[in-house]
Amino acid sequence: MKRASQISLLSFFLTIVSCSSFLNGQNQNKTISKENIKKANRLIPQVVQSTTIRNEAHPLSGKINRFLKNQDNLNDFKLTGLKRNDYLEIIEKQVRAMLKYQNSKGRIIDPVEKVEKYYTTPCFAHSVAVLAFSGKLKKTDPLFESGVKALTESLNDMVNNRVNGNHGDFYTWPVMLAYENFKPFVNKEVLNSWNTSLKSIDISKLYAFYNKEKAMNWILVHASGEFLRAKNKFTSHEYVERMLGFQLSNFTNSGMYNEGGNPLSYDLFARHYLAGVLQLGYKGKHAEVLQDNLWRGAWTSMFLQSPFGELPAGYRSSHHIWNEAEQCVLFEIYASAYSDLGKKEEAGAFKRAAMLSLNSIKQWIREDGSGYIVKNRFPIENKHGYERYSVHTCYNMLATSMLAQAWQFSNDEINELPAPSDIGGFVIPILKPFHKIFANANGTYLEYETNGDQKYNPTGIIRSHIKGGHPQLGPSNGIAPLFSGENTYMATGPLWENSDGTWSSLAELKMDPSNVEILEENTHSVEFKITYDIAPEKSQSITEIISIKDHKIIVETEFKGFEGKKRISWPMLINDGKNKVKSQISDRFVELVLQEKNIRFSVIQPQKINLISSDHLIKHVNGMFKGVFAEFSGNKVIYTLE
């Protein structure tokens, strides 16, 4: 349901927070003061600050309340061991790796593309500025001056309308954050130069999507930057108010932001900027509507997060490490807000979600300190699994700019407590507009694509994350044409033989299920049923009953109206670009091992099956894959992943 207008939840509490409160982090929570409550009220509607969230407050209210009730019942909970300064450790390694790519003017030149790309340079400036503000970077370190130079050059480009790749919409936010962080450390001459530039920007020429009304994350990005310019008195709030007003109808009832293609990475991309805007003191006419949407979305995102900290897969830009970095920002903001209210359980859950996200990023750091921007380990020159716009320098610096925000919003006094991804006990269908189902029991998780876009995602089970396993072995995404080639589709799911001897699969179909039904939800076991009417005129249908229990995914698939042979496909990772996956194939199961973590695909019934391992290598965002097919003649099959 679109929410162009909403009932105001609060009307008295929003106040501008000073720049210093942001820069010094949200770590003064020893007592619940009026100031703490004011800060929390910017983000959490007062009507949901009670112990129990009412049904009308959030579509997931029952699941949220049940999670909080069960939060202290997890026996095998293990802390990540990560703290606020771990953000700085990754940022410093990254920017020092980028330093060798900086030219004499201050621009970061990508080593693969051989030119500056997009908004790399302003994000580099922001990342260095946070290191300086934190005290980790001294003014005498050459890296400090490199960051100052990068900010100066970025501002020159903004004023002279020569921003890289027409991506001016993405400059202002990191530029303003860099400005605020560097401000105490630079001399008056430099500061006056920056002030003059920030007053002189012509946004009608700078922004590619200036004054547009369409659903597009770029608009919210540049509007957020304009908020910071207005906050620092370089412009008025008028444009910000107009742009925010255009975008409110793009939020769903669960607080998610939707644009073309229903991309999950850009849902959170838009929201993490807006959450920062609220945290930094926006109190305009849209504040209460944004507060309600963003609070809803924060809880939704925490429930959709993988137990390995990963953002769900969904359309473009999935599997980039900045996906998890934007989670860090959002989750740290809400951890601090709940802590300000003295609500330790909620604060601890959001802190845990942030640390799981950070831990995921740590798995993808290269030897030189930079990141693999996409979750595979191929050389950056291969651009394996890259979007046409993916760039090594740009997307690493985008990630560190996000981590810099997470650091500044972070509060080390908040202790990690179990998050929804640790405990599970839920099935969450988000069918419109995102066509997904998420299920989790006791930290074993799956993502089901109910109507694949057939460019990035096929229809069927696209992600299986088994507790104690390796996330990329699950697999962590399905196979579709963009990365894998024309007419190449595979999910974990059913195929059937046609009368002419060819094969069709659910994965390749673009159709909505006729029925989705939740059968069971508790922390130890969840189960749901999904049915597709493949060809109603032939009475052909496929029903899958999917359950998770005892750290095992169990799928029972029934075919009706099909006469030929049947198969179940499972996409099997062969290598991730650096590490070869060990495999064992028997007559009833396949077991894979990567980095001492394993997964096993087993067919329980029927007894008579033919397990086929394809020799055809398939390119996939996470590496190179092959298909495994369990072939049988009956109408029902049961298989497991564990």
XYZ file of C-alpha atoms in Angstrom:
642
model
C 0.000 0.000 0.000
C 1.429 3.393 -0.989
C 1.425 5.997 1.767
C 1.294 9.444 0.163
C -0.081 10.914 3.364
C -0.066 9.640 6.902
C -1.541 10.597 10.250
C 0.969 12.661 12.174
C 2.462 10.705 15.053
C 4.239 13.548 16.810
C 4.127 17.315 16.588
C 6.358 18.692 19.286
C 9.653 16.929 19.585
C 11.902 17.520 16.563
C 14.784 19.895 17.251
C 17.942 20.663 15.372
C 20.887 18.712 16.739
C 24.212 20.493 16.697
C 27.019 19.456 14.395
C 29.161 18.562 17.387
C 26.686 16.001 18.717
C 26.923 14.107 15.433
C 30.673 14.381 15.131
C 31.235 13.152 18.650
C 28.954 10.143 18.211
C 25.986 9.094 20.329
C 27.878 7.769 23.320
C 26.688 9.713 26.343
C 23.916 7.362 27.476
C 24.717 6.624 31.105
C 21.465 8.263 32.191
C 18.193 8.822 30.394
C 18.076 12.598 30.198
C 15.596 14.881 28.494
C 18.202 15.448 25.806
C 18.507 11.690 25.231
C 14.747 11.433 24.834
C 14.661 14.367 22.415
C 17.290 12.690 20.256
C 15.419 9.391 20.289
C 12.135 11.100 19.467
C 13.561 12.280 16.181
C 13.617 8.665 15.017
C 11.163 6.604 17.063
C 7.480 7.600 17.158
C 6.272 8.131 20.702
C 3.271 5.876 20.169
C 5.587 2.857 19.693
C 7.892 3.541 22.628
C 5.855 1.312 24.942
C 6.842 -2.271 25.682
C 4.433 -3.808 23.167
C 4.076 -2.584 19.593
C 0.438 -2.408 18.589
C -0.802 -4.184 15.466
C -1.552 -1.013 13.549
C 1.926 0.404 14.142
C 3.828 -2.059 11.946
C 2.888 -4.959 9.641
C 5.457 -7.035 11.543
C 4.281 -5.963 15.005
C 3.451 -9.510 16.115
C 6.806 -10.828 14.939
C 8.666 -7.936 16.576
C 6.909 -8.483 19.909
C 7.546 -12.235 19.736
C 11.216 -11.623 18.930
C 11.659 -9.340 21.939
C 9.966 -11.920 24.161
C 12.333 -14.661 22.943
C 15.481 -12.541 22.732
C 17.097 -13.843 25.920
C 16.334 -17.504 25.194
C 19.180 -18.080 22.713
C 21.670 -20.486 24.280
C 24.482 -20.461 21.708
C 24.779 -16.701 21.152
C 28.303 -15.566 20.255
C 29.422 -11.947 20.155
C 31.179 -10.659 17.043
C 33.829 -9.010 19.217
C 33.680 -5.901 17.037
C 33.620 -2.353 18.373
C 33.289 1.201 17.121
C 36.970 1.529 16.236
C 36.727 -1.443 13.881
C 34.996 0.917 11.475
C 38.083 3.127 11.524
C 40.412 0.173 10.968
C 38.685 -0.731 7.700
C 38.410 2.901 6.603
C 42.103 3.569 7.173
C 43.237 0.473 5.285
C 40.961 1.394 2.404
C 41.991 5.033 2.028
C 45.687 4.205 2.333
C 45.186 1.677 -0.459
C 43.533 4.425 -2.531
C 46.289 6.939 -1.829
C 48.518 5.487 -4.528
C 45.808 6.259 -7.087
C 45.549 9.973 -6.218
C 46.891 12.417 -8.802
C 48.529 15.765 -8.120
C 45.189 17.607 -8.164
C 43.654 15.343 -5.538
C 41.510 13.137 -7.762
C 41.410 9.368 -7.261
C 42.173 7.642 -10.575
C 40.782 4.136 -10.872
C 43.545 1.574 -11.638
C 41.313 -0.425 -13.988
C 39.378 2.326 -15.773
C 42.445 4.648 -15.803
C 40.279 7.707 -15.093
C 38.467 9.215 -12.124
C 35.044 7.628 -11.827
C 31.852 9.092 -10.419
C 31.981 10.236 -6.777
C 35.160 8.468 -5.653
C 37.024 11.655 -4.741
C 34.419 13.268 -2.432
C 33.863 9.943 -0.647
C 37.633 9.617 -0.202
C 37.695 13.117 1.306
C 34.926 12.254 3.749
C 36.592 8.991 4.787
C 39.911 10.729 5.485
C 38.154 13.558 7.328
C 36.553 11.119 9.774
C 39.929 9.558 10.494
C 41.206 13.046 11.296
C 38.259 13.909 13.501
C 38.552 10.623 15.388
C 42.164 11.375 16.284
C 43.372 8.292 14.450
C 44.949 10.449 11.731
C 47.342 13.281 12.634
C 47.627 16.504 10.641
C 51.279 15.710 10.021
C 50.377 12.504 8.173
C 50.473 13.062 4.378
C 47.094 11.315 4.175
C 45.515 14.302 5.948
C 46.580 16.744 3.246
C 45.477 14.260 0.581
C 41.972 14.340 2.036
C 41.927 18.142 2.178
C 43.087 18.302 -1.423
C 40.372 15.851 -2.479
C 37.684 17.967 -0.816
C 38.966 21.165 -2.402
C 39.011 19.609 -5.865
C 35.533 18.135 -5.394
C 34.188 21.570 -4.461
C 35.887 23.140 -7.465
C 34.163 20.595 -9.695
C 30.795 21.293 -8.095
C 31.094 25.047 -8.523
C 32.337 24.760 -12.105
C 29.752 22.107 -13.098
C 32.328 19.525 -14.144
C 31.555 16.704 -11.721
C 32.582 13.292 -12.897
C 30.140 11.293 -15.002
C 27.247 13.705 -14.370
C 26.977 12.275 -10.843
C 26.729 15.573 -8.996
C 23.704 14.246 -7.086
C 26.128 12.070 -5.083
C 28.705 14.751 -4.271
C 27.013 17.038 -1.770
C 26.381 14.584 1.089
C 29.984 13.315 1.439
C 31.357 16.785 0.688
C 29.338 18.326 3.517
C 30.286 15.559 5.942
C 33.945 15.984 4.982
C 33.596 19.738 5.473
C 32.128 19.305 8.965
C 34.838 16.847 10.006
C 37.767 18.794 8.563
C 36.484 22.178 9.758
C 38.240 22.194 13.174
C 41.608 21.308 11.622
C 42.128 23.576 8.595
C 43.302 27.188 8.521
C 41.015 30.156 7.857
C 42.173 30.531 4.269
C 41.169 26.986 3.365
C 37.924 27.214 5.323
C 36.961 30.514 3.699
C 37.626 29.009 0.276
C 35.368 26.061 1.082
C 32.657 28.374 2.436
C 32.723 30.449 -0.729
C 32.414 27.349 -2.886
C 29.545 25.909 -0.857
C 27.613 29.171 -1.238
C 28.278 29.354 -4.983
C 26.902 26.002 -6.152
C 24.202 26.124 -8.836
C 22.181 23.012 -8.087
C 20.106 23.337 -11.251
C 23.296 22.548 -13.163
C 24.925 20.260 -10.603
C 22.163 17.673 -10.178
C 21.237 15.339 -13.018
C 17.802 14.856 -11.433
C 17.244 18.425 -10.310
C 13.618 19.131 -9.390
C 12.366 15.766 -10.709
C 9.338 14.010 -9.242
C 10.107 10.430 -10.282
C 10.849 7.545 -7.897
C 14.623 7.596 -7.952
C 17.192 7.280 -5.171
C 19.377 9.986 -6.761
C 16.785 12.599 -5.802
C 16.788 11.624 -2.134
C 20.589 11.518 -2.148
C 20.971 15.069 -3.408
C 18.080 16.311 -1.239
C 19.923 14.917 1.792
C 23.038 16.780 0.723
C 21.016 19.961 0.330
C 19.712 19.493 3.863
C 23.299 19.579 5.140
C 24.038 22.684 3.050
C 20.946 24.353 4.510
C 21.834 23.234 8.021
C 25.196 24.947 7.602
C 23.440 28.066 6.237
C 24.745 27.834 2.677
C 21.221 27.660 1.233
C 17.578 27.527 2.323
C 15.440 24.478 3.150
C 12.880 25.222 0.429
C 14.274 22.824 -2.188
C 14.716 20.034 0.377
C 11.075 20.271 1.421
C 9.864 20.140 -2.161
C 11.957 17.094 -3.066
C 11.021 15.172 0.069
C 7.361 15.846 -0.603
C 7.643 14.300 -4.065
C 9.089 11.073 -2.640
C 6.714 10.157 0.194
C 4.395 8.114 -2.015
C 7.272 5.735 -2.826
C 7.292 4.236 0.678
C 5.431 0.999 1.345
C 3.453 0.127 4.443
C 6.480 -1.724 5.832
C 8.612 1.417 5.509
C 10.578 0.308 2.447
C 11.420 2.620 -0.455
C 10.564 1.400 -3.942
C 11.832 2.429 -7.358
C 12.035 0.805 -10.791
C 12.845 -2.909 -10.672
C 12.164 -3.126 -6.911
C 15.884 -3.204 -5.959
C 16.491 -4.099 -2.318
C 19.923 -2.459 -2.285
C 18.429 0.890 -3.297
C 15.510 0.577 -0.905
C 17.998 0.819 1.940
C 20.280 3.171 0.006
C 17.567 5.835 -0.005
C 16.539 5.177 3.584
C 19.991 5.325 5.113
C 20.412 8.886 3.820
C 17.034 9.932 5.190
C 17.708 8.326 8.563
C 20.884 10.399 8.712
C 18.885 13.511 7.863
C 16.485 12.853 10.752
C 19.321 12.040 13.131
C 21.045 15.288 12.200
C 18.034 17.366 13.098
C 15.627 17.728 10.197
C 12.383 19.171 11.621
C 10.581 20.273 8.486
C 7.004 19.618 7.472
C 7.711 16.016 6.395
C 9.566 15.025 9.568
C 6.766 13.037 11.191
C 5.911 11.075 8.059
C 9.586 10.282 7.481
C 10.002 9.302 11.117
C 7.171 6.796 10.895
C 8.333 5.344 7.567
C 11.975 5.095 8.575
C 11.208 3.473 11.938
C 9.072 0.878 10.185
C 11.749 0.323 7.570
C 14.508 -0.074 10.158
C 12.692 -2.975 11.811
C 11.818 -4.501 8.450
C 15.457 -4.369 7.358
C 16.631 -6.020 10.549
C 14.212 -8.918 10.012
C 15.284 -9.345 6.379
C 19.004 -9.406 7.194
C 20.846 -12.689 6.710
C 22.403 -14.336 9.808
C 25.743 -13.687 8.094
C 24.984 -9.970 8.071
C 24.206 -9.724 4.367
C 21.557 -7.533 2.775
C 19.049 -9.636 0.795
C 19.573 -10.136 -2.922
C 17.112 -8.317 -5.131
C 17.612 -6.822 -8.592
C 20.513 -4.480 -9.360
C 23.582 -3.695 -7.233
C 23.113 -6.690 -4.943
C 26.235 -8.345 -3.494
C 28.295 -5.129 -3.365
C 30.017 -4.566 -0.026
C 28.399 -1.161 0.289
C 25.091 -3.048 0.765
C 26.284 -4.087 4.220
C 27.885 -0.681 4.884
C 24.541 1.079 4.471
C 23.067 -1.437 6.920
C 25.743 -0.375 9.415
C 24.595 3.242 9.155
C 20.896 2.529 9.604
C 21.325 0.006 12.391
C 23.760 2.191 14.364
C 21.326 5.109 14.158
C 18.480 3.061 15.609
C 20.687 1.324 18.166
C 21.630 4.731 19.540
C 18.047 6.001 19.413
C 16.722 3.045 21.407
C 19.626 3.351 23.821
C 18.698 6.989 24.394
C 15.286 5.749 25.551
C 16.896 3.224 27.890
C 15.541 0.313 25.836
C 18.529 -2.007 26.045
C 16.937 -4.978 24.278
C 16.022 -3.095 21.109
C 19.294 -1.157 21.164
C 21.279 -4.371 21.549
C 19.471 -5.995 18.630
C 20.204 -3.091 16.291
C 23.810 -2.968 17.502
C 24.139 -6.686 16.781
C 22.708 -6.183 13.283
C 25.265 -3.434 12.644
C 28.140 -5.603 13.850
C 26.995 -8.557 11.723
C 27.037 -6.215 8.731
C 30.519 -4.988 9.586
C 31.739 -8.547 10.082
C 30.467 -9.431 6.610
C 32.474 -6.568 5.104
C 35.613 -7.725 6.919
C 35.454 -11.009 4.984
C 35.973 -9.141 1.697
C 39.126 -7.096 2.350
C 41.975 -7.632 -0.115
C 45.649 -7.918 0.783
C 46.294 -4.263 -0.096
C 43.569 -3.111 2.316
C 40.964 -2.286 -0.307
C 37.834 -4.359 -0.695
C 36.506 -6.789 -3.229
C 33.592 -4.546 -4.172
C 31.484 -7.559 -5.225
C 31.381 -10.753 -3.177
C 33.870 -12.806 -5.152
C 37.673 -12.961 -5.121
C 38.571 -12.540 -8.766
C 41.254 -9.960 -9.658
C 39.728 -6.499 -9.930
C 40.807 -6.336 -13.582
C 38.368 -9.160 -14.385
C 35.388 -7.086 -13.173
C 33.698 -10.412 -12.437
C 30.098 -9.950 -11.334
C 30.328 -6.195 -11.830
C 27.460 -4.034 -12.974
C 28.281 -1.772 -15.925
C 28.725 1.038 -13.357
C 30.698 -0.940 -10.740
C 34.145 0.579 -10.218
C 36.813 -0.563 -7.764
C 37.718 2.861 -6.383
C 34.237 4.363 -6.386
C 32.384 1.542 -4.676
C 35.120 1.030 -2.104
C 35.039 4.720 -1.210
C 31.240 4.721 -1.141
C 31.454 1.872 1.384
C 34.009 3.676 3.563
C 31.997 6.900 3.469
C 29.061 4.880 4.798
C 31.256 3.252 7.448
C 32.443 6.723 8.443
C 28.834 7.700 9.114
C 28.270 4.480 11.048
C 31.281 5.285 13.242
C 29.983 8.763 13.982
C 26.524 7.477 14.918
C 27.885 4.513 16.890
C 27.743 4.097 20.657
C 30.211 1.609 22.151
C 28.287 1.479 25.427
C 25.542 -0.541 23.736
C 26.070 -4.269 24.158
C 25.289 -6.731 21.386
C 22.162 -8.755 22.038
C 20.576 -11.304 19.699
C 19.055 -9.841 16.533
C 16.116 -11.322 14.604
C 18.580 -13.019 12.254
C 20.072 -14.925 15.211
C 16.774 -16.138 16.627
C 14.435 -16.466 13.654
C 10.960 -17.828 14.187
C 9.336 -16.021 11.282
C 8.203 -16.209 7.682
C 7.879 -12.798 6.021
C 6.198 -12.542 2.624
C 6.843 -9.139 1.034
C 5.040 -9.898 -2.189
C 4.123 -6.434 -3.374
C 6.096 -4.759 -4.680
C 9.259 -6.748 -3.823
C 8.052 -10.313 -4.676
C 10.075 -12.040 -1.956
C 9.578 -14.403 0.978
C 12.056 -14.575 3.863
C 12.137 -17.366 6.422
C 14.396 -17.947 9.423
C 14.435 -20.492 12.239
C 17.174 -20.346 14.866
C 19.615 -18.595 12.532
C 19.118 -20.697 9.390
C 17.620 -18.556 6.666
C 16.326 -18.572 3.120
C 15.138 -16.047 0.567
C 12.528 -17.035 -2.007
C 12.029 -15.007 -5.192
C 8.321 -15.370 -5.997
C 8.425 -13.705 -9.428
C 11.917 -13.373 -10.829
C 12.824 -10.317 -12.874
C 14.680 -12.785 -15.168
C 17.605 -10.395 -15.489
C 19.196 -10.605 -12.045
C 17.027 -13.108 -10.187
C 15.212 -16.298 -11.238
C 12.023 -17.545 -9.593
C 12.482 -19.925 -6.658
C 14.828 -20.295 -3.690
C 17.709 -17.913 -4.418
C 19.472 -17.798 -1.040
C 20.077 -20.490 1.587
C 22.209 -19.453 4.553
C 22.750 -22.373 6.923
C 23.835 -21.669 10.490
C 27.500 -22.536 10.877
C 27.973 -22.807 7.120
C 29.413 -20.566 4.423
C 27.014 -17.987 2.950
C 28.240 -18.288 -0.635
C 27.773 -22.072 -0.688
C 24.019 -21.865 -0.093
C 24.010 -20.474 -2.748
C 23.607 -16.778 -1.976
C 21.825 -15.888 -5.214
C 20.213 -17.596 -8.164
C 21.431 -17.698 -11.756
C 19.986 -15.330 -14.369
C 21.041 -13.919 -17.766
C 22.769 -10.654 -16.788
C 25.839 -12.377 -15.358
C 25.306 -15.913 -16.621
C 24.342 -15.511 -20.274
C 21.215 -15.507 -22.386
C 18.512 -18.028 -21.460
C 20.458 -19.186 -18.396
C 18.234 -19.562 -15.344
C 18.646 -21.614 -12.198
C 17.368 -21.462 -8.644
C 17.087 -24.192 -6.050
C 13.841 -25.598 -7.377
C 11.812 -27.683 -9.858
C 12.119 -28.514 -13.565
C 9.927 -30.712 -15.770
C 10.351 -32.509 -19.079
C 8.097 -31.380 -21.921
C 6.486 -33.695 -24.471
C 9.134 -32.784 -27.063
C 11.996 -33.782 -24.740
C 12.986 -30.226 -23.790
C 13.045 -29.033 -20.191
C 11.307 -26.102 -18.511
C 11.900 -24.715 -15.028
C 10.131 -22.627 -12.462
C 13.295 -20.515 -12.378
C 12.712 -19.192 -15.902
C 9.050 -18.290 -15.406
C 7.873 -14.785 -14.697
C 4.601 -15.294 -12.878
C 3.092 -14.696 -9.458
C 2.242 -17.632 -7.205
C -1.445 -18.446 -6.918
C -1.138 -19.001 -3.184
C 1.294 -18.365 -0.328
C 0.437 -19.714 3.110
C 2.389 -19.577 6.363
C 1.996 -22.929 8.140
C 4.226 -22.600 11.208
C 6.303 -19.944 12.950
C 8.381 -20.502 16.064
C 12.059 -20.085 16.862
C 12.814 -23.776 16.272
C 10.677 -24.405 13.198
C 9.076 -22.401 10.412
C 7.117 -23.627 7.412
C 5.306 -22.116 4.444
C 3.597 -23.349 1.291
C 3.748 -21.756 -2.146
C 1.784 -22.852 -5.219
C 2.182 -21.948 -8.892
C -0.493 -22.684 -11.474
C 1.925 -23.340 -14.325
C -0.680 -24.078 -17.001
C -4.229 -23.887 -15.613
C -5.709 -25.067 -18.916
C -3.779 -28.328 -18.458
C -4.344 -28.468 -14.682
C -0.571 -28.228 -14.212
C 0.630 -26.856 -10.899
C 3.633 -27.045 -8.591
C 3.428 -26.774 -4.820
C 6.453 -26.417 -2.556
C 6.234 -26.844 1.209
C 9.396 -25.334 2.656
C 10.400 -25.726 6.274
C 13.434 -24.880 8.385
C 14.197 -26.877 11.517
C 17.290 -28.210 13.280
C 19.515 -25.974 11.106
C 18.175 -27.721 8.027
C 16.102 -26.505 5.068
C 13.571 -29.143 3.993
C 11.658 -28.806 0.725
C 8.767 -31.022 -0.348
C 7.790 -30.403 -3.974
C 4.665 -31.830 -5.590
C 4.013 -31.782 -9.347
C 0.432 -32.068 -10.603
C -0.512 -32.665 -14.235
C 3.016 -33.334 -15.546
C 3.690 -36.616 -17.356
C 7.414 -36.521 -18.104
C 10.464 -36.770 -15.888
C 11.095 -34.190 -13.155
C 14.202 -32.592 -11.704
C 15.335 -30.458 -8.812
C 18.200 -28.092 -9.587
C 20.797 -26.773 -7.162
C 23.381 -24.140 -8.205
C 26.790 -25.381 -7.016
C 29.726 -23.001 -6.426
C 32.954 -24.316 -7.999
C 35.342 -21.474 -7.143
C 35.094 -17.907 -5.858
C 37.907 -16.535 -8.014
C 40.647 -17.453 -5.560
C 39.551 -20.536 -3.628
C 38.469 -23.817 -5.188
C 35.478 -25.502 -3.575
C 35.984 -29.115 -2.537
C 33.116 -31.347 -3.589
C 31.889 -34.874 -2.934
C 29.094 -36.314 -5.072
C 27.333 -39.588 -4.291
C 24.171 -41.156 -5.656
C 21.956 -39.201 -3.219
C 23.857 -36.147 -2.019
C 26.396 -33.467 -2.904
C 28.639 -31.947 -0.247
C 30.678 -28.774 -0.744
C 33.456 -27.399 1.469
C 34.905 -23.876 1.330
C 37.161 -22.355 3.986
C 36.388 -25.298 6.304
C 32.646 -24.628 6.079
C 30.351 -27.118 4.397
C 26.877 -27.583 2.968
C 25.107 -30.757 1.864
C 22.307 -31.096 -0.674
C 20.499 -34.425 -0.134
C 17.503 -36.112 -1.739
C 15.400 -37.907 0.887
C 12.760 -39.350 -1.433
C 11.960 -40.890 -3.858
C 14.404 -43.731 -3.448
C 15.079 -43.992 -7.158
C 16.841 -40.881 -8.439
C 19.623 -39.992 -10.838
C 21.957 -37.307 -9.516
C 23.509 -35.406 -12.436
C 26.392 -32.950 -12.140
C 26.672 -30.724 -15.185
C 30.067 -30.067 -16.779
C 28.925 -26.654 -18.003
C 30.560 -23.756 -16.138
C 28.288 -20.805 -15.423
C 29.421 -17.306 -14.525
C 27.747 -16.051 -11.337
C 28.142 -12.919 -9.255
C 29.872 -14.936 -6.487
C 32.164 -16.996 -8.731
C 31.876 -19.891 -11.161
C 29.040 -22.386 -10.813
C 27.772 -25.683 -12.151
C 24.297 -27.132 -11.933
C 23.409 -30.248 -9.956
C 20.165 -31.987 -10.950
C 18.260 -34.704 -9.095
C 16.163 -36.500 -11.751
C 13.201 -38.767 -10.958
C 9.956 -40.057 -12.458
C 7.370 -39.577 -9.714
C 5.326 -36.542 -8.766
C 6.803 -35.791 -5.367
C 10.318 -35.154 -4.084
C 11.761 -34.222 -0.690
C 15.252 -32.757 -0.415
C 17.295 -30.942 2.209
C 20.082 -28.404 2.584
C 22.139 -28.596 5.767
